[in-house]
Structures are given as C-alpha cells and as structure tokens.
Coordinates of C-alpha atoms and ligand atoms in Angstrom, one line a residue:
M2 CA 26.1 -11.1 14.0
T3 CA 23.9 -8.2 15.0
V4 CA 22.6 -5.8 12.3
K5 CA 20.2 -2.8 12.2
A6 CA 16.6 -3.3 11.1
Y7 CA 13.2 -1.7 11.0
G8 CA 10.2 -3.6 12.4
A9 CA 7.3 -3.7 14.7
H10 CA 6.8 -5.3 18.2
A11 CA 3.0 -5.6 17.8
G12 CA 0.3 -5.1 15.2
D13 CA -0.9 -1.8 16.6
Q14 CA 2.5 -0.3 16.9
P15 CA 4.5 1.7 14.3
L16 CA 7.7 0.3 12.9
E17 CA 10.9 1.4 14.7
S18 CA 14.6 0.8 14.6
M19 CA 15.8 -2.4 16.2
D20 CA 18.8 -4.7 16.4
I21 CA 18.4 -8.3 15.0
A22 CA 20.7 -11.3 14.7
R23 CA 21.8 -12.9 11.5
R24 CA 23.3 -16.4 11.4
V25 CA 26.9 -17.0 10.4
P26 CA 26.8 -18.2 6.8
G27 CA 26.7 -22.0 6.5
A28 CA 28.4 -24.0 3.7
H29 CA 25.6 -23.3 1.2
D30 CA 24.7 -19.8 2.4
V31 CA 25.2 -16.4 0.8
Q32 CA 25.5 -13.3 3.0
I33 CA 24.1 -10.2 1.3
D34 CA 24.6 -6.6 2.2
I35 CA 21.2 -5.2 1.4
A36 CA 21.3 -2.0 -0.7
Y37 CA 17.5 -1.6 -1.2
C38 CA 14.3 -3.2 -0.2
G39 CA 10.9 -2.6 -1.9
V40 CA 7.7 -2.0 0.2
C41 CA 4.9 -4.5 -0.7
H42 CA 1.3 -4.2 0.4
S43 CA 1.8 -7.7 1.9
D44 CA 4.2 -6.0 4.4
I45 CA 1.3 -3.9 5.7
H46 CA -1.1 -6.8 5.9
Q47 CA 1.4 -8.8 7.8
V48 CA 3.0 -6.3 10.1
R49 CA -0.4 -5.1 11.2
S50 CA -1.6 -8.7 11.7
E51 CA -4.4 -8.3 9.1
W52 CA -3.7 -11.9 8.0
A53 CA -3.7 -14.4 10.8
G54 CA -0.5 -15.5 12.6
T55 CA 2.0 -12.6 12.6
L56 CA 5.0 -13.4 14.7
Y57 CA 6.7 -10.5 16.6
P58 CA 9.0 -8.7 16.3
C59 CA 8.1 -8.5 12.7
V60 CA 10.7 -7.2 10.2
P61 CA 9.0 -7.1 6.8
G62 CA 10.6 -6.9 3.4
H63 CA 10.8 -9.4 0.5
E64 CA 12.0 -7.3 -2.4
I65 CA 15.7 -7.4 -1.6
V66 CA 18.7 -6.4 -3.7
G67 CA 22.3 -6.0 -2.7
R68 CA 25.8 -7.4 -3.0
V69 CA 27.2 -10.7 -1.8
S70 CA 29.5 -10.0 1.2
A71 CA 30.4 -13.6 2.1
A72 CA 29.8 -17.0 0.7
G73 CA 30.0 -20.5 2.3
A74 CA 32.5 -23.1 1.3
H75 CA 30.1 -25.0 -1.0
V76 CA 28.4 -22.0 -2.7
S77 CA 28.9 -22.5 -6.4
K78 CA 26.6 -19.9 -8.0
F79 CA 27.8 -16.7 -6.4
K80 CA 30.9 -15.0 -5.2
V81 CA 31.7 -11.9 -3.1
G82 CA 30.8 -8.7 -4.9
D83 CA 28.0 -10.2 -7.1
L84 CA 24.8 -8.2 -7.5
V85 CA 21.9 -10.4 -6.3
G86 CA 18.3 -10.4 -5.2
V87 CA 16.1 -12.3 -2.7
G88 CA 12.3 -12.4 -3.1
C89 CA 9.6 -14.0 -0.9
I90 CA 11.2 -17.4 -0.5
V91 CA 14.3 -18.3 1.6
D92 CA 13.8 -22.1 2.0
S93 CA 11.6 -25.0 1.0
C94 CA 11.6 -28.8 1.5
Q95 CA 13.7 -29.3 -1.8
H96 CA 12.2 -32.8 -2.5
C97 CA 8.4 -32.6 -3.1
D98 CA 6.9 -32.4 -6.6
D99 CA 6.5 -28.7 -6.4
C100 CA 10.2 -28.1 -5.5
A101 CA 11.2 -30.6 -8.2
D102 CA 9.2 -28.6 -10.7
G103 CA 10.9 -25.3 -9.6
L104 CA 7.6 -24.2 -8.0
E105 CA 9.0 -23.7 -4.5
N106 CA 6.3 -21.1 -4.0
Y107 CA 3.7 -24.0 -3.8
C108 CA 5.8 -26.2 -1.5
D109 CA 3.9 -27.0 1.7
N110 CA 7.1 -26.3 3.6
M111 CA 8.1 -23.1 1.9
V112 CA 9.8 -20.7 4.3
G113 CA 8.9 -17.1 3.5
T114 CA 11.5 -14.3 3.8
Y115 CA 9.8 -13.0 6.9
N116 CA 7.3 -14.3 9.5
F117 CA 8.0 -18.0 8.9
P118 CA 9.3 -20.4 11.6
T119 CA 13.1 -21.0 11.4
A120 CA 15.9 -22.4 13.6
D121 CA 17.5 -18.9 13.6
A122 CA 16.8 -16.4 16.4
P123 CA 14.2 -15.2 17.3
G124 CA 12.6 -18.4 15.9
H125 CA 11.0 -16.9 12.8
T126 CA 12.4 -15.3 9.6
L127 CA 13.1 -11.5 9.5
G128 CA 13.0 -9.7 6.2
G129 CA 14.7 -7.1 4.1
Y130 CA 14.1 -3.9 6.1
S131 CA 17.6 -4.7 7.5
Q132 CA 21.3 -4.2 6.7
Q133 CA 22.1 -7.9 5.9
I134 CA 20.4 -11.2 5.2
V135 CA 21.9 -14.8 5.0
V136 CA 20.1 -17.1 2.5
H137 CA 20.8 -20.6 1.0
E138 CA 22.1 -20.0 -2.5
R139 CA 19.3 -21.9 -4.1
Y140 CA 16.9 -19.0 -3.2
V141 CA 19.3 -16.2 -4.3
L142 CA 18.8 -14.6 -7.7
R143 CA 21.3 -13.0 -10.1
V144 CA 20.7 -9.4 -11.0
R145 CA 21.9 -8.5 -14.6
H146 CA 20.6 -4.9 -14.7
P147 CA 23.1 -2.1 -14.5
E148 CA 24.0 -1.2 -10.9
T149 CA 22.6 2.3 -11.4
Q150 CA 19.1 0.7 -11.7
L151 CA 19.5 -1.4 -8.6
A152 CA 16.9 0.4 -6.4
A153 CA 14.3 0.1 -9.2
V154 CA 15.1 -3.6 -9.6
A155 CA 14.1 -4.4 -6.0
P156 CA 10.3 -4.5 -6.6
L157 CA 10.7 -7.1 -9.4
L158 CA 11.5 -9.6 -6.6
C159 CA 7.8 -9.7 -5.6
A160 CA 5.7 -7.3 -7.6
G161 CA 7.5 -8.4 -10.8
I162 CA 7.3 -12.2 -10.3
T163 CA 3.8 -12.1 -8.9
T164 CA 2.5 -10.6 -12.1
Y165 CA 4.9 -12.3 -14.5
S166 CA 4.0 -15.8 -13.4
P167 CA 0.2 -15.7 -14.1
L168 CA 0.8 -13.7 -17.3
R169 CA 3.0 -16.5 -18.5
H170 CA 0.9 -19.3 -17.1
W171 CA -2.2 -18.0 -18.9
N172 CA -0.3 -17.2 -22.1
A173 CA -0.4 -13.4 -22.2
G174 CA 1.0 -12.4 -25.6
P175 CA 0.2 -11.2 -29.1
G176 CA -3.4 -11.5 -30.0
K177 CA -4.5 -11.6 -26.3
K178 CA -6.6 -9.0 -24.6
V179 CA -5.3 -8.7 -21.0
G180 CA -6.7 -6.5 -18.2
V181 CA -4.8 -5.4 -15.1
V182 CA -6.9 -4.3 -12.2
G183 CA -5.4 -1.8 -9.7
I184 CA -2.4 0.4 -10.6
G185 CA -0.2 0.0 -7.6
G186 CA 3.0 -1.8 -7.0
L187 CA 1.9 -5.1 -8.6
G188 CA -0.5 -3.5 -11.1
H189 CA 2.0 -1.2 -12.7
M190 CA 4.5 -4.1 -13.1
G191 CA 1.6 -6.2 -14.6
I192 CA 1.0 -3.5 -17.2
K193 CA 4.7 -3.2 -18.1
L194 CA 5.1 -6.9 -18.4
A195 CA 1.9 -7.7 -20.3
H196 CA 2.8 -4.9 -22.7
A197 CA 6.4 -6.3 -23.2
M198 CA 4.9 -9.8 -23.8
G199 CA 2.9 -8.3 -26.7
A200 CA -0.6 -8.4 -25.3
H201 CA -3.3 -5.7 -25.8
V202 CA -3.3 -4.2 -22.3
V203 CA -6.3 -2.6 -20.6
A204 CA -5.6 -1.0 -17.2
F205 CA -8.5 -0.7 -14.7
T206 CA -8.2 1.9 -12.0
T207 CA -10.3 3.6 -9.4
S208 CA -8.1 6.7 -9.8
E209 CA -8.9 8.9 -12.8
S210 CA -5.6 10.7 -12.0
K211 CA -3.6 7.6 -13.1
R212 CA -4.9 7.6 -16.6
Q213 CA -1.9 9.2 -18.3
D214 CA 0.5 7.2 -16.2
A215 CA -1.1 4.0 -17.2
K216 CA -0.7 4.8 -20.9
A217 CA 3.0 5.7 -20.2
L218 CA 3.4 2.3 -18.4
G219 CA 2.2 0.5 -21.5
A220 CA -1.6 0.3 -21.3
D221 CA -3.4 0.5 -24.7
Q222 CA -6.6 1.5 -23.0
V223 CA -7.5 2.8 -19.5
V224 CA -10.9 2.1 -17.8
V225 CA -12.1 3.9 -14.6
S226 CA -13.7 0.8 -13.0
R227 CA -16.2 2.9 -11.1
D228 CA -17.8 4.1 -14.4
A229 CA -20.4 1.5 -15.4
N230 CA -20.4 2.8 -19.0
Q231 CA -16.7 2.5 -19.4
M232 CA -16.9 -1.1 -18.0
Q233 CA -19.8 -2.0 -20.2
A234 CA -17.8 -1.1 -23.3
H235 CA -15.5 -4.1 -22.6
I236 CA -18.1 -6.8 -21.9
N237 CA -17.3 -10.4 -23.0
S238 CA -13.9 -9.4 -24.5
F239 CA -11.0 -10.4 -22.3
D240 CA -8.8 -13.5 -22.4
L241 CA -7.3 -12.8 -19.0
I242 CA -7.7 -10.3 -16.2
L243 CA -5.2 -10.0 -13.5
N244 CA -6.7 -8.5 -10.3
T245 CA -4.1 -7.0 -7.9
V246 CA -6.5 -5.1 -5.7
A247 CA -5.7 -5.2 -1.9
A248 CA -9.3 -4.7 -0.7
P249 CA -12.6 -6.7 -1.0
H250 CA -14.8 -5.7 -4.0
N251 CA -17.3 -7.1 -6.4
L252 CA -15.6 -9.6 -8.7
D253 CA -18.7 -9.9 -11.0
D254 CA -17.8 -6.5 -12.4
F255 CA -14.7 -8.1 -13.9
L256 CA -16.0 -11.7 -14.6
T257 CA -18.6 -10.3 -17.0
L258 CA -15.8 -8.7 -19.0
L259 CA -14.3 -12.1 -19.8
K260 CA -15.0 -13.8 -23.1
R261 CA -15.8 -17.5 -23.3
D262 CA -13.1 -19.5 -21.5
G263 CA -11.6 -16.3 -20.1
V264 CA -9.8 -16.3 -16.8
L265 CA -9.9 -13.8 -13.9
T266 CA -6.8 -14.4 -11.8
L267 CA -6.6 -13.0 -8.3
V268 CA -3.2 -12.0 -6.9
G269 CA -4.4 -9.3 -4.5
A270 CA -4.9 -10.8 -1.0
P271 CA -7.3 -8.7 1.0
A272 CA -7.6 -9.2 4.7
S273 CA -11.3 -10.0 4.4
P274 CA -13.1 -12.0 1.7
H275 CA -14.6 -10.7 -1.6
P276 CA -18.4 -11.1 -1.9
S277 CA -19.0 -14.4 -3.7
P278 CA -19.2 -14.2 -7.4
E279 CA -22.5 -14.9 -9.1
V280 CA -22.4 -18.5 -10.4
F281 CA -24.2 -17.6 -13.6
N282 CA -21.3 -15.3 -14.6
L283 CA -19.0 -18.3 -14.5
I284 CA -21.1 -21.0 -16.1
S285 CA -22.7 -19.0 -18.9
K286 CA -19.3 -18.6 -20.7
R287 CA -17.3 -21.3 -19.1
R288 CA -15.2 -18.6 -17.4
S289 CA -12.6 -19.4 -14.7
L290 CA -11.9 -17.7 -11.4
A291 CA -8.3 -18.5 -10.4
G292 CA -5.4 -17.4 -8.1
S293 CA -1.7 -17.3 -8.3
M294 CA 1.0 -16.8 -5.6
I295 CA 4.4 -15.2 -6.4
G296 CA 6.5 -17.6 -8.5
G297 CA 9.2 -20.3 -8.2
I298 CA 12.9 -19.6 -8.2
P299 CA 13.7 -20.6 -11.8
E300 CA 10.8 -18.4 -13.1
T301 CA 11.9 -15.5 -10.9
Q302 CA 15.3 -15.7 -12.5
E303 CA 13.6 -15.9 -15.9
M304 CA 11.6 -12.8 -15.1
L305 CA 14.7 -10.8 -13.9
D306 CA 16.5 -11.7 -17.1
F307 CA 13.4 -10.8 -19.2
C308 CA 13.3 -7.5 -17.5
A309 CA 17.0 -6.9 -17.9
E310 CA 16.7 -7.7 -21.6
H311 CA 13.7 -5.4 -22.1
G312 CA 15.0 -2.6 -20.0
I313 CA 12.1 -3.0 -17.5
V314 CA 12.4 -1.8 -13.9
A315 CA 9.8 -0.5 -11.4
D316 CA 8.7 3.2 -11.1
I317 CA 9.8 4.0 -7.6
E318 CA 9.9 6.6 -4.8
L319 CA 13.1 6.1 -2.7
I320 CA 12.6 6.6 1.0
G321 CA 14.7 6.5 4.2
A322 CA 13.8 3.8 6.7
D323 CA 12.4 6.4 9.1
Q324 CA 9.7 7.3 6.4
I325 CA 8.3 3.8 6.4
N326 CA 5.2 4.5 8.6
D327 CA 4.2 7.5 6.4
A328 CA 4.8 5.4 3.3
Y329 CA 2.3 2.7 4.6
E330 CA -0.4 5.4 5.2
R331 CA 0.2 6.7 1.6
M332 CA -0.1 3.2 0.1
L333 CA -3.4 2.8 1.9
K334 CA -4.6 5.9 0.0
S335 CA -3.3 4.5 -3.3
D336 CA -0.9 7.4 -3.2
V337 CA 2.4 5.9 -4.5
K338 CA 4.0 6.1 -7.9
Y339 CA 4.3 3.2 -8.0
R340 CA 6.5 1.4 -5.4
F341 CA 8.3 2.7 -2.3
V342 CA 11.8 1.4 -2.0
I343 CA 13.9 1.8 1.2
D344 CA 17.4 2.9 0.9
N345 CA 18.9 0.5 3.4
A346 CA 22.0 2.7 3.9
T347 CA 19.7 4.9 6.0
L348 CA 19.2 2.0 8.5
A349 CA 22.7 2.8 10.0
G350 CA 21.1 5.9 11.5
Ligands
NAP30 P1 -0.7 -1.4 -3.7 O1 0.6 -0.9 -4.2 O2 -1.3 -0.8 -2.5 O3 -1.7 -1.3 -4.9 C1 -3.0 -1.8 -4.8 C2 -3.9 -1.0 -5.8 O4 -5.2 -1.5 -5.7 C3 -4.0 0.5 -5.5 O5 -3.0 1.2 -6.0 C4 -5.3 0.9 -6.1 O6 -5.1 1.1 -7.5 C5 -6.2 -0.4 -6.0 N1 -7.1 -0.3 -4.9 C6 -6.8 -0.1 -3.6 N2 -7.9 -0.1 -2.8 C7 -8.9 -0.4 -3.7 C8 -10.3 -0.6 -3.5 N3 -10.9 -0.4 -2.3 N4 -11.1 -0.8 -4.6 C9 -10.5 -0.9 -5.8 N5 -9.2 -0.8 -6.0 C10 -8.4 -0.5 -5.0 O7 -0.5 -2.9 -3.3 P2 0.4 -4.0 -4.0 O8 1.7 -4.1 -3.3 O9 0.4 -3.9 -5.4 O10 -0.3 -5.4 -3.5 C11 -1.7 -5.6 -3.9 C12 -2.2 -6.9 -3.2 O11 -1.5 -8.0 -3.7 C13 -2.0 -6.9 -1.7 O12 -3.2 -7.5 -1.1 C14 -0.9 -7.8 -1.5 O13 -0.9 -8.4 -0.2 C15 -1.1 -8.8 -2.6 N6 0.1 -9.6 -3.0 C16 -0.1 -10.8 -3.4 C17 0.9 -11.6 -3.8 C18 0.7 -13.0 -4.4 O14 1.6 -13.8 -4.4 N7 -0.5 -13.3 -4.8 C19 2.2 -11.1 -3.9 C20 2.4 -9.8 -3.5 C21 1.3 -9.0 -3.0 P3 -6.0 2.2 -8.3 O15 -5.7 3.5 -7.7 O16 -5.4 2.1 -9.7 O17 -7.4 1.8 -8.3
ZN31 ZN1 5.2 -8.8 -1.9

C-alpha cells in the first residue's frame, strides 16, 4: 500500500512530500492510521546525517499516536479502533537476555522505527511523518489518555520514556534532589516526571526566558547554567542529574554539583563528543557518569499509564507537515515550547 509521507532524499536537502510503501499487515501486525507525530531532536541529527549511517530516503518520526485500522489474524492485544502509540522500537530479536527482561531498547538487534535495515521496501524502516505504519503488536502501546489529548501524548513515546526510564532506574522520588539540564522536548518532560515522582527538581537552562515556564512545569528551583554563581550555590548537592542537551559542552560544570555517589546521566546525544570530564571530579566523591537510551516496551507502557493517571502530557506546538523544515530551524535555536507535533492529517495535501 502506498501512503503519503514527509522525508529527505539526502542530508543536505530539506524534507519534502513523498510516497512510501507500507507492508500488508501480517498475522501479528497492527496497522495504524497515524493522527500525530512528535518531532524529536534525534530526527534532525538523523535526517541531516549528523550521526553516521543515515539511509535515504529518510522519513523520521518516532513519537507516533493514532488509531488501529487493521489487525492481523493472531493479534491479541489490539482491535480496530483502539488508540495506540509507537515509539522508537518496531522490532528486536525477542530471545536475548535484554528482550527477555523487557529491555528491547538494549537488544543488539533492535530495529528502530526509522533508519534501520528491514525486509520491507525500500530496505530500511520509515518513521511516523507518514499517514500509516504497520508494526508487530509487541511494539505497540496502549494509550489511555482522553482522545482530546492525543496530540500532546505523542511526545511521551520518546521524550517521555527517555526521561522516565533513567529517573526510575536511579530512583528519583521523595527526598531526592534531581537536576534536569536543558529545557527542550526531553527536558520539559523530565521536569514534569521527576516532579510527579516526588523529587525536589532543579531545572538548568541556558535560556533565562524559560525561568517562569520551568516553574510551571514543576521545577522547584531554576538555575541559569551560564551563571557561575548560580551554579556554585548547588555544589555537592544532587543525587541525580539528567542531561538532555543536544550539543557538546563541559560536563564538569554538572559533575561538581553531585554529592557523594551522585549520578550524572547523559541522554542528549550530540553529533560530536563532549570534552572529557576531569577525573578528579569523579573519584573525589565516587561520582558516576552514566547514559541511558529510551526504554523498553513494558516500561514505556508503564510510563504512558503513569502519565494518564497523573494527567501528564507534553506542552506542544501543533504544526502542518509543510512547516517541518522551519520547525527544525527553530529547535536548533532552542525556540520551541516545548515539542513540535505534526498533525498528520496535513500529509494528505
Ligand atoms: P531539544 O528539544 O532541541 O532540546 C534540547 C535543549 O538543550 C534545548 O532546548 C536547550 O535548552 C538545550 N541546549 C541546546 N543547545 C545547547 C547548548 N549549546 N548548550 C547548552 N544547552 C543547550 O532536543 P530534544 O528533542 O529534547 O533532544 C535532546 C537530545 O537528546 C538530542 O541530542 C537527541 O538526539 C537526544 N535524544 C536521546 C535519546 C536517548 O535515548 N538517549 C532519546 C531522544 C533524544 P535550554 O534553552 O533550556 O538551555
Ligand atoms: Zn526521540
């Protein structure tokens, strides 16, 4: 089946309307009419070939929500009409230790929602900037939010789980002081989630103009990270800092804010490396520098249910597909409050 999509033919070209093929649903497949798709900074890194190995044409998008429009004969979890989501994962080996643990995100054979080799035409996966997608039911999530919130649910499928998973892994909660660095798509979700988990939340931003917003999102304190005095006031005090920044920067500024045994977790994935941290900032207080990548399917469902229960959605700007190139430029200037979401109905033209 042919559907409309938005994608790029090369790293130095803008995204444009294109036709792509979707497979006929197999026995375990769910076909989804995509209503909305969030715009992640990873989409920019990938479509512009900032990370190695982009396959073209590249149709990004891994914050997908919509309705089931067909289901294969052996699909047991979903039926036509259900509200569902698809995040960054559409397949994995299903038998390694990581898959058995529900951590498909760490499976060596994980298949990402776009830009991963697949048997389907054109030989690699194509993402959610499209009218439809066909996915094995194991990788489809149930959406329990009201349908009126559907557009604002989309960013939970990547920005939500990518911040929820490390917050849970490193036990964000009451009595813990948690920092969130960068108030963009991931960061604003990190603030909301850490606040809902009961942590004392400090937002770090390079944008003084986001101070009031950060408070409204749930930050107890806001620090402008370029102000050395404001940073110094928090030295040796954090249990956990979640760093979502999409550009290389000095990690020592944040490592020194951790208390003994504190953890700085990187989720931002810049195209070029951060300067190496100063070893003495790690060994002097047994601090850890860590990383985390999205989250597994069971935890993604847990996160969606947690958000539905706590009334959490993303703060979004809804755009038409033809605004995507402008949206990328605005994201590069940190000018989005706080996630662009494509209205996929506009793909029809
Ligand atoms: P985003 O919406 O563009 O937000 C990034 C934020 O970082 C900006 O809003 C800005 O916040 C801050 N920032 C940008 N440039 C900066 C600089 N030079 N120095 C300091 N701060 C800067 O991006 P996103 O969608 O949240 O994604 C963030 C990163 O996470 C990307 O690299 C993306 O690829 C990566 N990512 C990783 C995973 C994973 O699994 N680990 C999943 C999804 C995305 P302020 O204005 O507040 O400073
Ligand atoms: Zn993403």
